[in-house]
Amino acid sequence: MRGFENYLHWSFLLASLGGVQAKLDLNSTKNIAVYWGQNSYEASGGKGQGQQSLGYYCDNDDIDGGVPEVDFSSTSADCDVFEGTQLKNCPKIGEDIKTCQQKGKTILLSIGGATYSEGGFKSEDDAKAGAQLIWDTFGPAQDGSKVLRPFGDAVLDGFDFDFEANVQHMAPFANELRALMDKETSKTYFLTAAPQCPYPDASDKEILNGPVSIDAVWVQFYNNYCGVNNFDTNEKNSKYNFEEWDNWAKTVSQNPNVKVLMGVPADTTAASTGYVPASKLADVIAYSKKFESFGGVMMWDMTQAYANQGFLEDVRQALSGPDSGSSSSSSSNEASTPTSAPSSTNTPETSLSSNAPGSSSSSSSSSASGSSSATPEDAETAIQTLPIQAPATTTKAPAPKPTEPTEPTKPTKPPTTAAPPRANYP
């Protein structure tokens, strides 16, 4: 198969952050997802809130109870390259991943992004070989394998799909990853996706409406007419469409226990439209919690959340508050993951995600054996930009696709700078 960079563009590494027991809990309504690695606050002109290491955020008690999401485009200081290749070698990030996992965090690597345009795989066989290479590169290390591993012996907790362009043969790719994860029973692995809120999502529908078992979706409720900024307490006037995604979870998803997380911008410059201050977001959270599929909140991104003082804490409090009274349904106690049941906690869970573009594989070998030998370019493009990719190529910015024009809610906190280019958003 061709160089893997022609098929996939690394986007985000997600980590479950916060608290002593902050693993991603698919039985909980208190998960928080926050992207890390893009440093979008400084990219949008912000000052004084530079991005810290992944390990720094895992150590921060203020982030107990959520799912921060990570972007590696601004982590060049933590990486060099494998000799004779352009593949990023990031041992510091690998150590941070293990440290975060020891603290109970869940780390996922997301594939895709707003700037991905390669079109996918040539065939189903190529897609399956690509999945095998991803697993060999980021899953459990195989004895004798010659596959280069940017994070060393660190093992990710799963993978996230964030395709915002049409991608060929993604269902067999996702199914192969699911099968490889399910065969490895030493721990629970997660498969997630980050669609935009208009339903059905044009780019991810092959995965979401097909035979792929997804554990959770982080729906981007911003940059579109269906965002949280268009929520109205009078449901007849509300364009916020969480109910539509809840219906997908119940009637379309291959996994009937799939969780839906509400994706929001963490500050005024984090997205083109859709930012809502935490005081108003609490009403949206209370409404959304009445749906059985609700699993928490996703934020873009960590630097924006830290610059917007109090936002993360206020969202955590809103998640811990009472559910909306009307038609609240008791959520199932069954785990949403096919592999094993996640632990339950009473505190919000936090997860981190990081943008890691560029891990390419030109080897056509898809053998699961430890002797699989991929050329240095195999994981090279997907990970070379993983830590150092420029914002324009590693961001997860959804392309605004409103089906009807609306006037976005005016944020209470005026931005200090103009909104950054689209490529700086998830």
PDB file of C-alpha atoms in Angstrom, residues 6-237:
ATOM      1  CA  ASN A   6      -1.633   9.532   1.835  1.00  0.00           C
ATOM      2  CA  TYR A   7      -4.513   8.001   3.704  1.00  0.00           C
ATOM      3  CA  LEU A   8      -4.617   9.381   7.210  1.00  0.00           C
ATOM      4  CA  HIS A   9      -3.755  12.576   8.965  1.00  0.00           C
ATOM      5  CA  TRP A  10      -3.092  12.308  12.686  1.00  0.00           C
ATOM      6  CA  SER A  11      -5.302  14.617  14.605  1.00  0.00           C
ATOM      7  CA  PHE A  12      -5.715  14.250  18.353  1.00  0.00           C
ATOM      8  CA  LEU A  13      -4.588  12.256  21.300  1.00  0.00           C
ATOM      9  CA  LEU A  14      -7.289  12.116  23.928  1.00  0.00           C
ATOM     10  CA  ALA A  15      -6.596  11.512  27.578  1.00  0.00           C
ATOM     11  CA  SER A  16      -8.948  11.025  30.450  1.00  0.00           C
ATOM     12  CA  LEU A  17      -7.783  13.530  33.051  1.00  0.00           C
ATOM     13  CA  GLY A  18      -8.664  14.462  36.523  1.00  0.00           C
ATOM     14  CA  GLY A  19      -8.872  13.106  39.994  1.00  0.00           C
ATOM     15  CA  VAL A  20      -7.711   9.851  41.467  1.00  0.00           C
ATOM     16  CA  GLN A  21     -10.438   7.924  39.656  1.00  0.00           C
ATOM     17  CA  ALA A  22     -10.838   9.850  36.450  1.00  0.00           C
ATOM     18  CA  LYS A  23     -10.889   7.126  33.848  1.00  0.00           C
ATOM     19  CA  LEU A  24     -13.320   7.530  31.000  1.00  0.00           C
ATOM     20  CA  ASP A  25     -16.485   6.051  32.511  1.00  0.00           C
ATOM     21  CA  LEU A  26     -19.179   5.253  29.995  1.00  0.00           C
ATOM     22  CA  ASN A  27     -21.705   4.731  32.764  1.00  0.00           C
ATOM     23  CA  SER A  28     -21.197   8.311  33.948  1.00  0.00           C
ATOM     24  CA  THR A  29     -22.762  11.606  32.848  1.00  0.00           C
ATOM     25  CA  LYS A  30     -19.817  13.566  34.275  1.00  0.00           C
ATOM     26  CA  ASN A  31     -17.002  12.972  31.786  1.00  0.00           C
ATOM     27  CA  ILE A  32     -15.158  16.050  30.512  1.00  0.00           C
ATOM     28  CA  ALA A  33     -13.119  15.932  27.288  1.00  0.00           C
ATOM     29  CA  VAL A  34     -10.472  18.611  26.698  1.00  0.00           C
ATOM     30  CA  TYR A  35      -8.076  18.737  23.751  1.00  0.00           C
ATOM     31  CA  TRP A  36      -4.380  19.159  24.485  1.00  0.00           C
ATOM     32  CA  GLY A  37      -1.431  19.789  22.170  1.00  0.00           C
ATOM     33  CA  GLN A  38      -2.712  22.384  19.721  1.00  0.00           C
ATOM     34  CA  ASN A  39      -1.992  25.389  21.940  1.00  0.00           C
ATOM     35  CA  SER A  40      -4.850  27.159  20.203  1.00  0.00           C
ATOM     36  CA  TYR A  41      -4.940  30.004  22.726  1.00  0.00           C
ATOM     37  CA  GLU A  42      -1.521  31.311  21.702  1.00  0.00           C
ATOM     38  CA  ALA A  43      -2.252  30.454  18.069  1.00  0.00           C
ATOM     39  CA  SER A  44      -5.244  32.804  18.265  1.00  0.00           C
ATOM     40  CA  GLY A  45      -3.086  35.622  19.621  1.00  0.00           C
ATOM     41  CA  GLY A  46      -3.543  35.022  23.332  1.00  0.00           C
ATOM     42  CA  LYS A  47      -0.717  35.805  25.733  1.00  0.00           C
ATOM     43  CA  GLY A  48       0.337  34.405  29.070  1.00  0.00           C
ATOM     44  CA  GLN A  49      -1.213  30.949  28.863  1.00  0.00           C
ATOM     45  CA  GLY A  50       1.316  28.797  27.054  1.00  0.00           C
ATOM     46  CA  GLN A  51       0.754  25.105  26.680  1.00  0.00           C
ATOM     47  CA  GLN A  52       2.259  22.895  29.364  1.00  0.00           C
ATOM     48  CA  SER A  53       3.284  19.245  29.064  1.00  0.00           C
ATOM     49  CA  LEU A  54       0.721  16.473  29.043  1.00  0.00           C
ATOM     50  CA  GLY A  55       1.996  15.319  32.415  1.00  0.00           C
ATOM     51  CA  TYR A  56       1.434  18.777  33.896  1.00  0.00           C
ATOM     52  CA  TYR A  57      -2.290  18.615  33.231  1.00  0.00           C
ATOM     53  CA  CYS A  58      -2.547  15.075  34.541  1.00  0.00           C
ATOM     54  CA  ASP A  59      -1.063  16.314  37.829  1.00  0.00           C
ATOM     55  CA  ASN A  60      -3.476  19.213  38.143  1.00  0.00           C
ATOM     56  CA  ASP A  61      -6.211  18.591  40.705  1.00  0.00           C
ATOM     57  CA  ASP A  62      -8.353  21.294  39.120  1.00  0.00           C
ATOM     58  CA  ILE A  63      -8.984  18.930  36.232  1.00  0.00           C
ATOM     59  CA  ASP A  64     -10.371  16.065  38.223  1.00  0.00           C
ATOM     60  CA  GLY A  65     -13.289  14.640  36.403  1.00  0.00           C
ATOM     61  CA  GLY A  66     -13.160  15.029  32.677  1.00  0.00           C
ATOM     62  CA  VAL A  67     -11.650  13.972  29.385  1.00  0.00           C
ATOM     63  CA  PRO A  68      -9.031  16.445  28.090  1.00  0.00           C
ATOM     64  CA  GLU A  69      -8.228  16.055  24.410  1.00  0.00           C
ATOM     65  CA  VAL A  70      -4.691  16.527  23.125  1.00  0.00           C
ATOM     66  CA  ASP A  71      -3.042  18.062  20.040  1.00  0.00           C
ATOM     67  CA  PHE A  72       0.690  17.553  19.511  1.00  0.00           C
ATOM     68  CA  SER A  73       1.388  20.261  16.962  1.00  0.00           C
ATOM     69  CA  SER A  74       2.930  22.505  19.612  1.00  0.00           C
ATOM     70  CA  THR A  75       5.082  19.954  21.408  1.00  0.00           C
ATOM     71  CA  SER A  76       8.255  20.033  19.301  1.00  0.00           C
ATOM     72  CA  ALA A  77      10.403  20.445  22.408  1.00  0.00           C
ATOM     73  CA  ASP A  78       9.381  16.960  23.492  1.00  0.00           C
ATOM     74  CA  CYS A  79      10.358  15.227  20.236  1.00  0.00           C
ATOM     75  CA  ASP A  80      13.214  14.617  17.847  1.00  0.00           C
ATOM     76  CA  VAL A  81      13.149  12.305  14.819  1.00  0.00           C
ATOM     77  CA  PHE A  82      14.136   8.706  14.254  1.00  0.00           C
ATOM     78  CA  GLU A  83      17.507   8.573  12.503  1.00  0.00           C
ATOM     79  CA  GLY A  84      17.200   8.537   8.737  1.00  0.00           C
ATOM     80  CA  THR A  85      13.495   9.379   8.812  1.00  0.00           C
ATOM     81  CA  GLN A  86      11.152  12.280   9.374  1.00  0.00           C
ATOM     82  CA  LEU A  87       9.135  10.300  11.884  1.00  0.00           C
ATOM     83  CA  LYS A  88       8.837  12.047  15.229  1.00  0.00           C
ATOM     84  CA  ASN A  89      10.309  10.272  18.218  1.00  0.00           C
ATOM     85  CA  CYS A  90       8.601  11.558  21.374  1.00  0.00           C
ATOM     86  CA  PRO A  91       9.892   9.664  24.428  1.00  0.00           C
ATOM     87  CA  LYS A  92       8.876  12.486  26.802  1.00  0.00           C
ATOM     88  CA  ILE A  93       5.272  12.301  25.620  1.00  0.00           C
ATOM     89  CA  GLY A  94       5.454   8.515  25.918  1.00  0.00           C
ATOM     90  CA  GLU A  95       6.514   8.841  29.554  1.00  0.00           C
ATOM     91  CA  ASP A  96       3.756  11.391  30.153  1.00  0.00           C
ATOM     92  CA  ILE A  97       1.212   8.992  28.675  1.00  0.00           C
ATOM     93  CA  LYS A  98       2.273   6.274  31.103  1.00  0.00           C
ATOM     94  CA  THR A  99       2.252   8.732  34.007  1.00  0.00           C
ATOM     95  CA  CYS A 100      -1.245   9.885  33.120  1.00  0.00           C
ATOM     96  CA  GLN A 101      -2.464   6.303  32.850  1.00  0.00           C
ATOM     97  CA  GLN A 102      -0.982   5.519  36.260  1.00  0.00           C
ATOM     98  CA  LYS A 103      -3.059   8.409  37.588  1.00  0.00           C
ATOM     99  CA  GLY A 104      -6.185   6.862  36.104  1.00  0.00           C
ATOM    100  CA  LYS A 105      -6.411   8.821  32.855  1.00  0.00           C
ATOM    101  CA  THR A 106      -7.552   7.413  29.520  1.00  0.00           C
ATOM    102  CA  ILE A 107      -5.416   8.310  26.480  1.00  0.00           C
ATOM    103  CA  LEU A 108      -6.773   8.023  22.937  1.00  0.00           C
ATOM    104  CA  LEU A 109      -5.216   8.948  19.599  1.00  0.00           C
ATOM    105  CA  SER A 110      -7.580  10.637  17.156  1.00  0.00           C
ATOM    106  CA  ILE A 111      -7.194  10.269  13.413  1.00  0.00           C
ATOM    107  CA  GLY A 112      -8.365  12.840  10.884  1.00  0.00           C
ATOM    108  CA  GLY A 113      -8.937  16.560  11.344  1.00  0.00           C
ATOM    109  CA  ALA A 114     -10.410  19.455   9.408  1.00  0.00           C
ATOM    110  CA  THR A 115      -7.485  19.679   6.985  1.00  0.00           C
ATOM    111  CA  TYR A 116      -7.445  16.011   5.983  1.00  0.00           C
ATOM    112  CA  SER A 117      -8.114  15.714   2.242  1.00  0.00           C
ATOM    113  CA  GLU A 118      -6.315  12.585   1.003  1.00  0.00           C
ATOM    114  CA  GLY A 119      -9.543  10.656   0.477  1.00  0.00           C
ATOM    115  CA  GLY A 120      -8.878   7.449   2.395  1.00  0.00           C
ATOM    116  CA  PHE A 121      -7.735   3.998   1.303  1.00  0.00           C
ATOM    117  CA  LYS A 122      -7.529   2.460  -2.154  1.00  0.00           C
ATOM    118  CA  SER A 123      -9.133  -0.810  -1.072  1.00  0.00           C
ATOM    119  CA  GLU A 124     -10.469  -2.733   1.903  1.00  0.00           C
ATOM    120  CA  ASP A 125      -7.190  -4.641   2.104  1.00  0.00           C
ATOM    121  CA  ASP A 126      -5.276  -1.359   2.321  1.00  0.00           C
ATOM    122  CA  ALA A 127      -7.636  -0.175   5.037  1.00  0.00           C
ATOM    123  CA  LYS A 128      -7.100  -3.326   7.086  1.00  0.00           C
ATOM    124  CA  ALA A 129      -3.336  -3.114   6.613  1.00  0.00           C
ATOM    125  CA  GLY A 130      -3.470   0.486   7.783  1.00  0.00           C
ATOM    126  CA  ALA A 131      -5.363  -0.531  10.905  1.00  0.00           C
ATOM    127  CA  GLN A 132      -2.774  -3.199  11.634  1.00  0.00           C
ATOM    128  CA  LEU A 133       0.035  -0.676  11.308  1.00  0.00           C
ATOM    129  CA  ILE A 134      -1.720   1.757  13.643  1.00  0.00           C
ATOM    130  CA  TRP A 135      -2.156  -1.028  16.178  1.00  0.00           C
ATOM    131  CA  ASP A 136       1.485  -2.123  15.872  1.00  0.00           C
ATOM    132  CA  THR A 137       2.630   1.486  16.302  1.00  0.00           C
ATOM    133  CA  PHE A 138       0.446   2.534  19.241  1.00  0.00           C
ATOM    134  CA  GLY A 139      -0.957  -0.662  20.720  1.00  0.00           C
ATOM    135  CA  PRO A 140       0.979  -3.219  22.791  1.00  0.00           C
ATOM    136  CA  ALA A 141       4.574  -3.565  21.580  1.00  0.00           C
ATOM    137  CA  GLN A 142       5.230  -6.864  19.818  1.00  0.00           C
ATOM    138  CA  ASP A 143       8.408  -8.834  20.473  1.00  0.00           C
ATOM    139  CA  GLY A 144      10.715  -8.605  17.485  1.00  0.00           C
ATOM    140  CA  SER A 145       8.667  -5.945  15.719  1.00  0.00           C
ATOM    141  CA  LYS A 146      10.622  -3.440  13.638  1.00  0.00           C
ATOM    142  CA  VAL A 147       7.807  -0.906  13.586  1.00  0.00           C
ATOM    143  CA  LEU A 148       8.990   2.468  14.872  1.00  0.00           C
ATOM    144  CA  ARG A 149       7.033   3.632  17.917  1.00  0.00           C
ATOM    145  CA  PRO A 150       7.016   7.410  18.592  1.00  0.00           C
ATOM    146  CA  PHE A 151       5.872   6.860  22.187  1.00  0.00           C
ATOM    147  CA  GLY A 152       8.158   3.915  22.898  1.00  0.00           C
ATOM    148  CA  ASP A 153       6.510   1.176  24.928  1.00  0.00           C
ATOM    149  CA  ALA A 154       3.593   3.401  25.983  1.00  0.00           C
ATOM    150  CA  VAL A 155       0.282   1.832  24.944  1.00  0.00           C
ATOM    151  CA  LEU A 156      -2.638   4.057  24.043  1.00  0.00           C
ATOM    152  CA  ASP A 157      -6.125   3.316  25.345  1.00  0.00           C
ATOM    153  CA  GLY A 158      -7.848   3.550  21.996  1.00  0.00           C
ATOM    154  CA  PHE A 159      -8.505   5.645  18.912  1.00  0.00           C
ATOM    155  CA  ASP A 160     -10.776   8.485  17.876  1.00  0.00           C
ATOM    156  CA  PHE A 161     -12.058   9.291  14.363  1.00  0.00           C
ATOM    157  CA  ASP A 162     -12.468  12.925  13.357  1.00  0.00           C
ATOM    158  CA  PHE A 163     -12.997  12.952   9.615  1.00  0.00           C
ATOM    159  CA  GLU A 164     -14.403  16.145   8.168  1.00  0.00           C
ATOM    160  CA  ALA A 165     -14.023  15.107   4.537  1.00  0.00           C
ATOM    161  CA  ASN A 166     -15.166  12.018   2.664  1.00  0.00           C
ATOM    162  CA  VAL A 167     -12.858   9.086   3.348  1.00  0.00           C
ATOM    163  CA  GLN A 168     -12.919   5.835   1.393  1.00  0.00           C
ATOM    164  CA  HIS A 169     -13.046   2.423   3.118  1.00  0.00           C
ATOM    165  CA  MET A 170     -13.200   3.779   6.643  1.00  0.00           C
ATOM    166  CA  ALA A 171     -15.665   1.124   7.827  1.00  0.00           C
ATOM    167  CA  PRO A 172     -13.240  -1.779   7.218  1.00  0.00           C
ATOM    168  CA  PHE A 173     -10.433   0.296   8.756  1.00  0.00           C
ATOM    169  CA  ALA A 174     -12.482   0.986  11.883  1.00  0.00           C
ATOM    170  CA  ASN A 175     -13.768  -2.581  12.101  1.00  0.00           C
ATOM    171  CA  GLU A 176     -10.243  -3.966  11.880  1.00  0.00           C
ATOM    172  CA  LEU A 177      -9.092  -1.655  14.676  1.00  0.00           C
ATOM    173  CA  ARG A 178     -12.095  -2.725  16.738  1.00  0.00           C
ATOM    174  CA  ALA A 179     -11.260  -6.390  16.163  1.00  0.00           C
ATOM    175  CA  LEU A 180      -7.595  -5.904  17.086  1.00  0.00           C
ATOM    176  CA  MET A 181      -8.547  -4.071  20.281  1.00  0.00           C
ATOM    177  CA  ASP A 182     -11.107  -6.682  21.266  1.00  0.00           C
ATOM    178  CA  LYS A 183      -8.560  -9.477  20.874  1.00  0.00           C
ATOM    179  CA  GLU A 184      -6.304  -7.778  23.423  1.00  0.00           C
ATOM    180  CA  THR A 185      -8.035  -8.455  26.738  1.00  0.00           C
ATOM    181  CA  SER A 186      -5.403  -7.096  29.125  1.00  0.00           C
ATOM    182  CA  LYS A 187      -7.359  -3.842  29.463  1.00  0.00           C
ATOM    183  CA  THR A 188     -10.302  -1.914  28.043  1.00  0.00           C
ATOM    184  CA  TYR A 189      -9.776  -0.123  24.727  1.00  0.00           C
ATOM    185  CA  PHE A 190     -12.062   2.590  23.364  1.00  0.00           C
ATOM    186  CA  LEU A 191     -13.141   3.538  19.842  1.00  0.00           C
ATOM    187  CA  THR A 192     -14.701   7.001  19.506  1.00  0.00           C
ATOM    188  CA  ALA A 193     -15.619   9.613  16.893  1.00  0.00           C
ATOM    189  CA  ALA A 194     -16.004  13.413  16.778  1.00  0.00           C
ATOM    190  CA  PRO A 195     -18.756  14.280  14.284  1.00  0.00           C
ATOM    191  CA  GLN A 196     -20.134  17.758  13.699  1.00  0.00           C
ATOM    192  CA  CYS A 197     -23.622  18.371  15.041  1.00  0.00           C
ATOM    193  CA  PRO A 198     -25.680  18.463  11.805  1.00  0.00           C
ATOM    194  CA  TYR A 199     -27.207  15.004  11.533  1.00  0.00           C
ATOM    195  CA  PRO A 200     -26.357  12.814   9.765  1.00  0.00           C
ATOM    196  CA  ASP A 201     -22.701  13.791   9.751  1.00  0.00           C
ATOM    197  CA  ALA A 202     -21.615  13.833   6.119  1.00  0.00           C
ATOM    198  CA  SER A 203     -18.049  12.668   6.744  1.00  0.00           C
ATOM    199  CA  ASP A 204     -18.413  10.088   9.517  1.00  0.00           C
ATOM    200  CA  LYS A 205     -21.685   8.428   8.548  1.00  0.00           C
ATOM    201  CA  GLU A 206     -19.967   5.366   7.069  1.00  0.00           C
ATOM    202  CA  ILE A 207     -18.594   4.676  10.536  1.00  0.00           C
ATOM    203  CA  LEU A 208     -21.472   5.950  12.647  1.00  0.00           C
ATOM    204  CA  ASN A 209     -24.326   4.455  10.621  1.00  0.00           C
ATOM    205  CA  GLY A 210     -22.523   1.296   9.604  1.00  0.00           C
ATOM    206  CA  PRO A 211     -21.431  -1.939  11.256  1.00  0.00           C
ATOM    207  CA  VAL A 212     -18.778  -0.343  13.497  1.00  0.00           C
ATOM    208  CA  SER A 213     -19.212  -0.535  17.272  1.00  0.00           C
ATOM    209  CA  ILE A 214     -18.366   2.936  18.624  1.00  0.00           C
ATOM    210  CA  ASP A 215     -18.072   3.496  22.371  1.00  0.00           C
ATOM    211  CA  ALA A 216     -18.627   7.275  22.464  1.00  0.00           C
ATOM    212  CA  VAL A 217     -19.004  10.299  20.203  1.00  0.00           C
ATOM    213  CA  TRP A 218     -17.812  13.825  21.022  1.00  0.00           C
ATOM    214  CA  VAL A 219     -20.288  15.823  18.951  1.00  0.00           C
ATOM    215  CA  GLN A 220     -19.026  19.272  17.941  1.00  0.00           C
ATOM    216  CA  PHE A 221     -21.946  21.475  18.979  1.00  0.00           C
ATOM    217  CA  TYR A 222     -20.370  24.658  17.585  1.00  0.00           C
ATOM    218  CA  ASN A 223     -19.609  26.345  14.258  1.00  0.00           C
ATOM    219  CA  ASN A 224     -23.064  25.211  13.125  1.00  0.00           C
ATOM    220  CA  TYR A 225     -26.729  26.147  13.490  1.00  0.00           C
ATOM    221  CA  CYS A 226     -27.258  23.204  15.876  1.00  0.00           C
ATOM    222  CA  GLY A 227     -24.684  24.401  18.413  1.00  0.00           C
ATOM    223  CA  VAL A 228     -25.100  25.055  22.117  1.00  0.00           C
ATOM    224  CA  ASN A 229     -25.353  28.801  21.395  1.00  0.00           C
ATOM    225  CA  ASN A 230     -28.723  28.110  19.758  1.00  0.00           C
ATOM    226  CA  PHE A 231     -30.169  26.287  22.748  1.00  0.00           C
ATOM    227  CA  ASP A 232     -33.467  27.666  24.021  1.00  0.00           C
ATOM    228  CA  THR A 233     -35.222  26.621  27.214  1.00  0.00           C
ATOM    229  CA  ASN A 234     -38.365  26.621  25.085  1.00  0.00           C
ATOM    230  CA  GLU A 235     -37.626  23.432  23.193  1.00  0.00           C
ATOM    231  CA  LYS A 236     -39.887  24.461  20.311  1.00  0.00           C
ATOM    232  CA  ASN A 237     -37.554  27.376  19.599  1.00  0.00           C
TER     233      ASN A 237
END
